[in-house]
Amino acid sequence: MRRRTFVKAAGVTTLGLAATGTASARYDDDQRYRPGGPRLGNERSINLNAFHTNEELATELAKIEDRSGRIDLREIGRSAGRNDPIWEVEVGGGDTKIHLITQIHGDEPIGTEVALEVIKKLAQSNSRQVDRILDNLSFTIVPRVNPDGAMYRYDFDGDGDEEWVARRQNTQPWDGESRYRPYYHYDGGYDMNRDFNVRPSAEFDPRTDDEEAWWTDDYLDMPYEGHTLYSSGLRLTPEVRAVTESFVEADPDYAITHHHKGGNLYPGSGDGNQPPKQTLLSVMAQYGEAYLDRSPFFPAGHEPVSEAVNPFIDAETSDRSIKLNSLVIDALGERGNSVFDSVTRYGYYPLWGSYLDGLCPNVANGGDPVAGMLYEVAYQTDHLGQKAFGRMLELTRVSFLESFDALAEDPDLGEYDVETYFDTPLYGASTAPYR
Ligand SMILES: [Zn+2]
C-alpha cells in the first residue's frame, strides 16, 4: 500500500507550495496533490437558530413565488438521506447568464441566507438597480445544495437526545455502485464538492464507464482529452446530478459558489506593530494555461498542467473569472472599512471533483467555458458570535450585489484589472481550525 502523509499548508515548501492560501494538503508518493480527505468529527456546534430549516426555506421560496410574477421556482431533485427537496430559482431576462449555488457543504450556511435575500430583492423590488439587473442578467440559483448536511441530527453533547447540527457531507451510504469507495465518502456521506465529473452524464456512469487503470487506491484519476484529471468525482449523489443538470440547462456565462473556511489572519498582521486582523473573506478565480505562471502552488512549467490550472478554461474566460474577483476586491476595499478591506485570495489549483472544475469546462454544451468564482467566508466561530455572523452576511450581500451591478453594466468587466486579484495576498496563518 502506498504511504500517504498529511501535511499542513503552513511552512510546506514542497513544489513551492506557499505557506498559506490553501487548506491542508496531502501528497502521495509521487508528490501528487490529493485534495481534502476525510475530516473526522466535523459536525459543528453552532447556533443554527439564525438559519432557515429546510422546511422554512421551502415555505419562504414558495411565498416569494406567490407574491412575485418574476421568479420560476422548481424542485430539481431530492437529497439522498432526508429526501428533502433541492430548489432552483430562475429570475431575470437578460443575455448574461449566472449560475449560483450555495451550501453544497451543509455546515456552510451563510450563502443560502444571502441567496434568499437576493432572490427576494430581485423578485419584489422595483428599484432602478433591480430593473437594470433583471434586464441584463438571467439567474439560475440553487440556494441549498445539501439539505441533508444542513439539517443533520446528531447527539452532539451526548445527552441522549439528537440536536440539530450541521455537517459537510450528505447522508448517503456507499452502496457499492462504483468500483471502489471514493476517498470523499466518509462518516456515512459524500463530500459533494468532490463528486463532480467533467464528462457529460451521457458519457460517464461510474457503474460502467470507468476503468481499473484509472484508479489509484480510492482516487479516480481519469484521463480526458490528453490530460489526467486527478481525484475526479463519480457523480454518485443525487444532489450533484441535479446541480449538473441545472448547470447544463442554464448554460451560464458565470458560475459562483459560496463556502466557509476556518479563521485566518490577514498576512502581515499580528507581527511587529500590526495588531492581528482576521481575513473574513477569501476569493478564488479559476483559470487556464494563460495564467500557468501565476499559479501560487506550483513552479512555472510544472507538469502535469492539470494539477496547476484548468486547461479547459481559455484565456478570455480566465480573464473574466479573475476580473469578477477583482471587482469584489475593489468593491469591498472602496468601502474604507477595516472589516471589508481584509479580503485575501484563496489560492487556485484545480479540484477535479468540484463544481467549478467539473462543470465550468461546460463539455455538455460544446465546451464553451464558464467563468467561475469561489467565496470562502471565515467561519462563524462561537467566540465571534452574532456580530460576526452579521458581518459575514453583509460581506456576502455586498459582494453579490456589486457583482451583479457590474455584470449588468458590462458582461466582460472590461474596466477591471486582473492584477488587482494577483496583488491581493493569499490568506495568512490559521486562527481557528477548520474542523
Ligand atoms: Zn465548502
Tab-separated table of C-alpha atoms and ligand atoms in Angstrom, residues 105 108 168 259-260 376 434, ligand 1:
chain	number	residue	atom	x	y	z
A	105	HIS	CA	-21.304	21.787	2.302
A	108	GLU	CA	-21.648	26.431	5.369
A	168	ARG	CA	-20.211	18.961	5.451
A	259	HIS	CA	-18.277	28.378	1.038
A	260	HIS	CA	-16.833	28.856	4.506
A	376	GLU	CA	-14.720	31.377	1.279
A	434	TYR	CA	-11.441	24.238	10.303
B	1	ZN	ZN	-17.211	24.396	1.390
